[in-house]
mmCIF file with all atom_site columns, C-alpha atoms in Angstrom:
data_model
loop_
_atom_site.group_PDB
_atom_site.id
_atom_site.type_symbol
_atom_site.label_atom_id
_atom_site.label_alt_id
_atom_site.label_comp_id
_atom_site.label_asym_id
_atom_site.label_entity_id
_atom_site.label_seq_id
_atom_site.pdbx_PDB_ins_code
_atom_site.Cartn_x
_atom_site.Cartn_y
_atom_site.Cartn_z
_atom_site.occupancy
_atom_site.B_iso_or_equiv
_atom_site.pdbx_formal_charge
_atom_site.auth_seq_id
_atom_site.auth_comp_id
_atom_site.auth_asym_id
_atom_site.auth_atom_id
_atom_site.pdbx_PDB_model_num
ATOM 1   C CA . UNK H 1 1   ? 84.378  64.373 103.744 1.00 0.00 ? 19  UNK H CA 1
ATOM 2   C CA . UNK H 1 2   ? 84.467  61.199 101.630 1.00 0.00 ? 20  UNK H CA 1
ATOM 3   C CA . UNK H 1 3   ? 80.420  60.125 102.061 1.00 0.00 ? 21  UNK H CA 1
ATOM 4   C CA . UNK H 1 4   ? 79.517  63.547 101.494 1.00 0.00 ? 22  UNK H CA 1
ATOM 5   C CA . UNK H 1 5   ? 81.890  64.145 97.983  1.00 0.00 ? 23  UNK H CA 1
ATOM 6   C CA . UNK H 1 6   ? 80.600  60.755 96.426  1.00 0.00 ? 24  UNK H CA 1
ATOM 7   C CA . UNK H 1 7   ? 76.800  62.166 97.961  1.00 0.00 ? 25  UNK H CA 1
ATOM 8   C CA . UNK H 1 8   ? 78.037  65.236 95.887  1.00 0.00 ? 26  UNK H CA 1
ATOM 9   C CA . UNK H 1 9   ? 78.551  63.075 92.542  1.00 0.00 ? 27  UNK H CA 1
ATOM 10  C CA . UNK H 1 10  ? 75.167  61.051 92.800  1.00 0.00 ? 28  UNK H CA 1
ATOM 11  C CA . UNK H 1 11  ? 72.623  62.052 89.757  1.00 0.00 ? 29  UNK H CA 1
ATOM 12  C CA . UNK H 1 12  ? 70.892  64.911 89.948  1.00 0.00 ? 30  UNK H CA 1
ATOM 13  C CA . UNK H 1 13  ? 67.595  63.087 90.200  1.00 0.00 ? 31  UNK H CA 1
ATOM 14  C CA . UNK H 1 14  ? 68.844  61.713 93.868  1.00 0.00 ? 32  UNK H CA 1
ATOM 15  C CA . UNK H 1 15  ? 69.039  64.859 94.853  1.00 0.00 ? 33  UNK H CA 1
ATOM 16  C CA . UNK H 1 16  ? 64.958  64.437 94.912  1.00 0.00 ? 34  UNK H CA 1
ATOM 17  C CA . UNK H 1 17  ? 66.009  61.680 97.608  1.00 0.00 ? 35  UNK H CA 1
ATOM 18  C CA . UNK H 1 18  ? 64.562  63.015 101.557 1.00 0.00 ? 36  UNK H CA 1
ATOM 19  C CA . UNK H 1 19  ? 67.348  60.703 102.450 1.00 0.00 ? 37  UNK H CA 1
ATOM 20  C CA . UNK H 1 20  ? 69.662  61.065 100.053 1.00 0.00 ? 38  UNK H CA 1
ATOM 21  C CA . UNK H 1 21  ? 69.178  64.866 101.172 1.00 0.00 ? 39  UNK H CA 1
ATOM 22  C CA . UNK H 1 22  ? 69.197  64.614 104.801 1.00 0.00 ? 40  UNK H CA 1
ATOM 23  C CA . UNK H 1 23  ? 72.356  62.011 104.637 1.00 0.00 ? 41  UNK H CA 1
ATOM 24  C CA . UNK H 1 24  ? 74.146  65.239 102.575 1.00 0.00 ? 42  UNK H CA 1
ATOM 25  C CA . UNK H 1 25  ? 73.825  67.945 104.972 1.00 0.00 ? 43  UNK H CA 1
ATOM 26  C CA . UNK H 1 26  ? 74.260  65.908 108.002 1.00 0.00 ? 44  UNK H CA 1
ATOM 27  C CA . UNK H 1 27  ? 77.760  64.089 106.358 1.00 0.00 ? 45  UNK H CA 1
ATOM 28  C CA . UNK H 1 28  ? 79.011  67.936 105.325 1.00 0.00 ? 46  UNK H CA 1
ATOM 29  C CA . UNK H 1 29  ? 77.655  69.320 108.722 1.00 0.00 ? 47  UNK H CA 1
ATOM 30  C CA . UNK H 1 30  ? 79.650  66.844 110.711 1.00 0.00 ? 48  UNK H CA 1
ATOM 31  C CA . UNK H 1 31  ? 82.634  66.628 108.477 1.00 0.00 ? 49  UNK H CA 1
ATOM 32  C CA . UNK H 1 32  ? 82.859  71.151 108.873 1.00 0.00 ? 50  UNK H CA 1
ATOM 33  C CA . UNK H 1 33  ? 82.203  70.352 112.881 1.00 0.00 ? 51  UNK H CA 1
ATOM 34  C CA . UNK H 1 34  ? 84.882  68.124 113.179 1.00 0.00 ? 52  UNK H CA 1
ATOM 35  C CA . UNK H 1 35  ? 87.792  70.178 111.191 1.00 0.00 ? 53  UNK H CA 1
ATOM 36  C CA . UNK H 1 36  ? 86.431  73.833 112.909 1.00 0.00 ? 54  UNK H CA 1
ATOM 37  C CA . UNK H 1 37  ? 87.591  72.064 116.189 1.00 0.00 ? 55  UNK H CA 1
ATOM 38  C CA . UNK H 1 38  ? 90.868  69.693 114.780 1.00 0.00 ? 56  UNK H CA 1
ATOM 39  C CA . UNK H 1 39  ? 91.736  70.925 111.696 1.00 0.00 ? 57  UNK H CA 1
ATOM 40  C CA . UNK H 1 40  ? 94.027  73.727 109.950 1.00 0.00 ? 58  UNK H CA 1
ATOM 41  C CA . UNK H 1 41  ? 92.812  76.624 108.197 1.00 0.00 ? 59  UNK H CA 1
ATOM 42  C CA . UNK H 1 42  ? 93.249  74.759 105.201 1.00 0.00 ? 60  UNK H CA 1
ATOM 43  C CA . UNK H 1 43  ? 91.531  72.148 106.465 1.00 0.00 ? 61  UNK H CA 1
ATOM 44  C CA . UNK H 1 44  ? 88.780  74.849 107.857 1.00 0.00 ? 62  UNK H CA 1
ATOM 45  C CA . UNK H 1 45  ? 88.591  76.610 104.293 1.00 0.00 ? 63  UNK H CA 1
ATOM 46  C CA . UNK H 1 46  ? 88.081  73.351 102.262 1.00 0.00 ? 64  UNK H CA 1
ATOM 47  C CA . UNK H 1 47  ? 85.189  71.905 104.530 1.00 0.00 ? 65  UNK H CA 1
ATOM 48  C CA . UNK H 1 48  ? 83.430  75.584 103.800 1.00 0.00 ? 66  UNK H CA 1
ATOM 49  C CA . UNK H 1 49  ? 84.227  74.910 99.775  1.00 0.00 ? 67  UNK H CA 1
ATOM 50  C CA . UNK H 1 50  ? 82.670  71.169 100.562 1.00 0.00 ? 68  UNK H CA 1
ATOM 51  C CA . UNK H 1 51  ? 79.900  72.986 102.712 1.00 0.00 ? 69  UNK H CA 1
ATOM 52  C CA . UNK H 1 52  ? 78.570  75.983 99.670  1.00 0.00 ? 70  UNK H CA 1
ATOM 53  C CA . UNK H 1 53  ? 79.408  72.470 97.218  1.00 0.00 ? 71  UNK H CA 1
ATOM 54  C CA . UNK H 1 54  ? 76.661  70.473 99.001  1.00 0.00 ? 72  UNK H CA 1
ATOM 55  C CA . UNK H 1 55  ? 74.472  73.363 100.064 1.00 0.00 ? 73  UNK H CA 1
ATOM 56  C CA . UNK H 1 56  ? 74.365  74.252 95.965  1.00 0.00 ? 74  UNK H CA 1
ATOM 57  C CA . UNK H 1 57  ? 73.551  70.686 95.271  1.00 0.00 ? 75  UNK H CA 1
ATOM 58  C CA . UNK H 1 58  ? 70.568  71.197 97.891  1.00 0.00 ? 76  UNK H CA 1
ATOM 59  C CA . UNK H 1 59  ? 68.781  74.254 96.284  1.00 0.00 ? 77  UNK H CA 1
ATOM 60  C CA . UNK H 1 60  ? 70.226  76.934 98.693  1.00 0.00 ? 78  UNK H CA 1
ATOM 61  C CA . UNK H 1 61  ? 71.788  79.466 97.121  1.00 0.00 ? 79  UNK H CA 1
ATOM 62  C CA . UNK H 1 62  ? 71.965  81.494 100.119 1.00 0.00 ? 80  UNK H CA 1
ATOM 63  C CA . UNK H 1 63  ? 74.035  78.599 102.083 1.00 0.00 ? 81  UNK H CA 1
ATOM 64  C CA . UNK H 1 64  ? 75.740  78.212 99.115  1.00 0.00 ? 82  UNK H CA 1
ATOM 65  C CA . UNK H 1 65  ? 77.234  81.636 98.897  1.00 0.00 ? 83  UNK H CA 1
ATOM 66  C CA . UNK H 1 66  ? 77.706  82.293 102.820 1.00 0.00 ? 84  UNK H CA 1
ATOM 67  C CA . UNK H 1 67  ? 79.991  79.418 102.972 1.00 0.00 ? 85  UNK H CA 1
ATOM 68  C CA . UNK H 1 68  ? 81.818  80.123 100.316 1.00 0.00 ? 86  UNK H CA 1
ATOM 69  C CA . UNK H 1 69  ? 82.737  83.465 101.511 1.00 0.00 ? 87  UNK H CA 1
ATOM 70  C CA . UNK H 1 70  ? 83.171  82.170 104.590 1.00 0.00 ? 88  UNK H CA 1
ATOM 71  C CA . UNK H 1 71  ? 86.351  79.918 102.918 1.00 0.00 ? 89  UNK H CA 1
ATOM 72  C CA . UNK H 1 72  ? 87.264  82.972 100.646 1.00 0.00 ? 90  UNK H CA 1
ATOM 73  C CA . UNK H 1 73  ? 87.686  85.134 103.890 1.00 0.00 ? 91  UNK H CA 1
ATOM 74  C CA . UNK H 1 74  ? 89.674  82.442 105.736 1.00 0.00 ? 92  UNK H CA 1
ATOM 75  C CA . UNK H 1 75  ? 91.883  82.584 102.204 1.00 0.00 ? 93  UNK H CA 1
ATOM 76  C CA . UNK H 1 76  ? 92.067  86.154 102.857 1.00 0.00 ? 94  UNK H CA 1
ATOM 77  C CA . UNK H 1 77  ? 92.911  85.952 106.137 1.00 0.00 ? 95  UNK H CA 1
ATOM 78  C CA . UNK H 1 78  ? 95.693  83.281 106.196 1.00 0.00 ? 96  UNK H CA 1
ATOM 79  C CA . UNK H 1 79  ? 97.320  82.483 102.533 1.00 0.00 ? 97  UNK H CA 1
ATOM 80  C CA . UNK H 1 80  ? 99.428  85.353 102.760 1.00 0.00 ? 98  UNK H CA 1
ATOM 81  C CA . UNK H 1 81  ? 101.787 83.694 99.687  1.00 0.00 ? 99  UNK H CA 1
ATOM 82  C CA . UNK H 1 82  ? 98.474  83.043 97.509  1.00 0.00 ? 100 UNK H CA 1
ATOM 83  C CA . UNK H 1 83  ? 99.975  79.375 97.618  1.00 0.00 ? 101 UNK H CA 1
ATOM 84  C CA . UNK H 1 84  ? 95.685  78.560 97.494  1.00 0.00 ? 102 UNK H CA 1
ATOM 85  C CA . UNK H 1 85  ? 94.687  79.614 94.235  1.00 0.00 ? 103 UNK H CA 1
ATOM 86  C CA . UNK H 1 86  ? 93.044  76.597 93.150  1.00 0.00 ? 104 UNK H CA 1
ATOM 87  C CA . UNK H 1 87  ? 91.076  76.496 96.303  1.00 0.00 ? 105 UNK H CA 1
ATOM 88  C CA . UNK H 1 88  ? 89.819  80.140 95.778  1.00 0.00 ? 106 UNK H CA 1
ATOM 89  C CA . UNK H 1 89  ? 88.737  79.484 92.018  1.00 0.00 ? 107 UNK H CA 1
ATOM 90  C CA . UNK H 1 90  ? 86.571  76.834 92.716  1.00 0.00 ? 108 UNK H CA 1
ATOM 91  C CA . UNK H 1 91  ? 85.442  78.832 95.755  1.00 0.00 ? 109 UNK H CA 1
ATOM 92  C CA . UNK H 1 92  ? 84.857  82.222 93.653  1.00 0.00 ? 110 UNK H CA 1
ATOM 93  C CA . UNK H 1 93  ? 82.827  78.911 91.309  1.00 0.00 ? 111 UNK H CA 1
ATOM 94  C CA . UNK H 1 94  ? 80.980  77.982 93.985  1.00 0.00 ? 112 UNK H CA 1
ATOM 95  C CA . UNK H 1 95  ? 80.257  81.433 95.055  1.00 0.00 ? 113 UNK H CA 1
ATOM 96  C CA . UNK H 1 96  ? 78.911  82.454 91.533  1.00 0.00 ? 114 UNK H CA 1
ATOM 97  C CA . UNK H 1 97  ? 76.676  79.536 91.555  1.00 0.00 ? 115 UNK H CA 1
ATOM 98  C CA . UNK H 1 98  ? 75.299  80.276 94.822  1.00 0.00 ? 116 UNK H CA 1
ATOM 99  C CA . UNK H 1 99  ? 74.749  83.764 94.123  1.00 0.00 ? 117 UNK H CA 1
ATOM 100 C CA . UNK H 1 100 ? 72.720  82.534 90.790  1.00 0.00 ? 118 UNK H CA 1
ATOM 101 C CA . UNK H 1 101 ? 70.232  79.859 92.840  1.00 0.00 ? 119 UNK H CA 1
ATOM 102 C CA . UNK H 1 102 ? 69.529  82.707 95.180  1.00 0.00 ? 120 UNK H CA 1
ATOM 103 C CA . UNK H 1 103 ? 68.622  85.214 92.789  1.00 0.00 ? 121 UNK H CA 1
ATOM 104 C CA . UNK H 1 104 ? 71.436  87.844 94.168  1.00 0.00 ? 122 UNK H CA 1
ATOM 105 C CA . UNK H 1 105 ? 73.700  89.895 92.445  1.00 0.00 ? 123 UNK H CA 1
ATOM 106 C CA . UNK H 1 106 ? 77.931  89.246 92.004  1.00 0.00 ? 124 UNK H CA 1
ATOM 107 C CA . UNK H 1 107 ? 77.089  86.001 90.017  1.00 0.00 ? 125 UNK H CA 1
ATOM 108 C CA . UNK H 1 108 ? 79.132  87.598 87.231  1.00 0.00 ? 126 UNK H CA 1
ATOM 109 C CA . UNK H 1 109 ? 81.918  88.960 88.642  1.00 0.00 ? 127 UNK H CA 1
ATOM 110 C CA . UNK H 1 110 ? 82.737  85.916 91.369  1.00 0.00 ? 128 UNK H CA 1
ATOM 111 C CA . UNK H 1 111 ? 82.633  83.816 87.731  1.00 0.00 ? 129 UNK H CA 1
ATOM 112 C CA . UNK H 1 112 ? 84.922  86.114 86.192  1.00 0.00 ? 130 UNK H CA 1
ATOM 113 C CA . UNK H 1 113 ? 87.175  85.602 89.052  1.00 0.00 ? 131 UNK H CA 1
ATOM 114 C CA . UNK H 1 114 ? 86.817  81.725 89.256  1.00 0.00 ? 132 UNK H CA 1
ATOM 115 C CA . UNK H 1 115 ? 87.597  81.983 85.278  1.00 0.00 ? 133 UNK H CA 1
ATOM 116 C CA . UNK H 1 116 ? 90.212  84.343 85.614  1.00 0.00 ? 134 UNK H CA 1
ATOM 117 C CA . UNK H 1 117 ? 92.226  81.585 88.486  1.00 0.00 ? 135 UNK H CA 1
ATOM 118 C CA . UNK H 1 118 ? 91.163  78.865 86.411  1.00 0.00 ? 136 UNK H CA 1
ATOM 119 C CA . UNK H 1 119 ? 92.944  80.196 82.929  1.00 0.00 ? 137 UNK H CA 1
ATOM 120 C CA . UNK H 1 120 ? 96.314  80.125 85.209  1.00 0.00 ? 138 UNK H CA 1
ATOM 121 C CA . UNK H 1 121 ? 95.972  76.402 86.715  1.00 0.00 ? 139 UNK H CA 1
ATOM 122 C CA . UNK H 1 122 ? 98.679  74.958 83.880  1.00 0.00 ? 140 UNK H CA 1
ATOM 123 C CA . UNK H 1 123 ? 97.627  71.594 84.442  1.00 0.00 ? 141 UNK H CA 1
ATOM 124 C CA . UNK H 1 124 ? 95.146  69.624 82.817  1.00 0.00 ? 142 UNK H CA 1
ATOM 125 C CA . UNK H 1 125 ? 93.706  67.511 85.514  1.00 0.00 ? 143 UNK H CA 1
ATOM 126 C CA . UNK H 1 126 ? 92.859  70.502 87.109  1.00 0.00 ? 144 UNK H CA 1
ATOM 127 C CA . UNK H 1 127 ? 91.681  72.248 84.061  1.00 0.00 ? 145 UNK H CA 1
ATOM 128 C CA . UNK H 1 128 ? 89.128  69.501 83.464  1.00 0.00 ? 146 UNK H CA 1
ATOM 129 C CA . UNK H 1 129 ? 87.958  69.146 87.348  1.00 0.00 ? 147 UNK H CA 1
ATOM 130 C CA . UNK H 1 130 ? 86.951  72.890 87.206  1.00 0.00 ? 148 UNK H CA 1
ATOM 131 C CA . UNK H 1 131 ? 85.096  72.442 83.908  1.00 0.00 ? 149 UNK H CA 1
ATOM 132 C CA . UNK H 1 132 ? 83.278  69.660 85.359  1.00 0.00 ? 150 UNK H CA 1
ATOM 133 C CA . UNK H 1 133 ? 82.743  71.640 88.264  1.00 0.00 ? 151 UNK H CA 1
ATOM 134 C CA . UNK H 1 134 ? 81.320  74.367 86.082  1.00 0.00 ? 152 UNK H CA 1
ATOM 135 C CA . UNK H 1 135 ? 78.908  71.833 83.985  1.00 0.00 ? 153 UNK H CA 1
ATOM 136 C CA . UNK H 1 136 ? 77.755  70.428 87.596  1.00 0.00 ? 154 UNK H CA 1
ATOM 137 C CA . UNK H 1 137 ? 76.373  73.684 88.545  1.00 0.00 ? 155 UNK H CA 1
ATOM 138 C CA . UNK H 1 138 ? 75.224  74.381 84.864  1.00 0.00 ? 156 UNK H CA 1
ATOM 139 C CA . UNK H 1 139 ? 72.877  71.247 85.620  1.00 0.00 ? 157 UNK H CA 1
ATOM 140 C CA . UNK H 1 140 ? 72.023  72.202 88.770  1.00 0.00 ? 158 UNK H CA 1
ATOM 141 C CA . UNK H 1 141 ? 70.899  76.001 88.155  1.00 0.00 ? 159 UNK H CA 1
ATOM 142 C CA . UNK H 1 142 ? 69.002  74.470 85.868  1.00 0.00 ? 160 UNK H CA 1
ATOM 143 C CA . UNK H 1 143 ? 67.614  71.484 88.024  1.00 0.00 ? 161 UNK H CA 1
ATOM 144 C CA . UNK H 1 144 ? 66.402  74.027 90.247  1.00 0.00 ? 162 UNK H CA 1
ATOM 145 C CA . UNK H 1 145 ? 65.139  76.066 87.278  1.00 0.00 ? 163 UNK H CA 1
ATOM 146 C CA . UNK H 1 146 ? 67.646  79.107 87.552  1.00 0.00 ? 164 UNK H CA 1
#
């Protein structure tokens, strides 16, 4: 998880890197492997919001937006109390950007979701980690010239 989040944070020029690209989807590959077989749902869901994270970083939309509904149906599935709400905003965020780098439709509405958990976050760490989120994918829709 760690090698591919600080992969994750590397300038978007990198992401031009063959190796810098291979390293990413082999760290995030492994690190999903490994919690599908030890980990929580939790654990499960996040590793799907790291997966559509590094797949978006990569170009593909499509990746992007199947693992992020992947997490939002394991949210659905298990967090009966909601007690995940973060998690699903920046997985509705990651969703939205996927959805725009693959040309498909629900861009809009999974962003008016994301925006809609984010207004209701009350603290401002998190506040500015899902605006920083946002700009990240900002830059990369438009690395990728979406």
């Amino acid at each position: 998880n760690n090698l591919a989040s600080d992969l994750l944070e590397r300038p978007l020029s990198d992401l031009a890197q063959p190796g810098l690209r291979d390293a990413l989807a082999r760290a995030v590959e492994l690190a999903q492997r490994l919690w599908d077989v030890a980990g929580t749902w939790v654990q499960r869901e996040r590793a799907r919001y790291l997966s559509a994270m590094a797949a978006n970083a990569l170009g593909d939309g499509e990746a992007g937006a199947a693992h992020a509904r992947t997490g939002l149906a394991l949210l659905d599935e298990f967090d009966v109390d909601e007690g995940e709400r973060v998690d699903r905003a920046f997985l509705e965020l990651e969703l939205a950007a996927g959805l725009r780098l693959a040309g498909q439709p629900g861009r809009a509405e999974a962003l008016a979701r994301a925006l809609a958990l984010a207004s209701r976050f009350g603290a401002p760490w998190l506040d500015r980690w899902f605006t920083n989120r946002q700009a990240r994918n900002e830059a990369l829709a438009a690395h990728y010239g979406r």
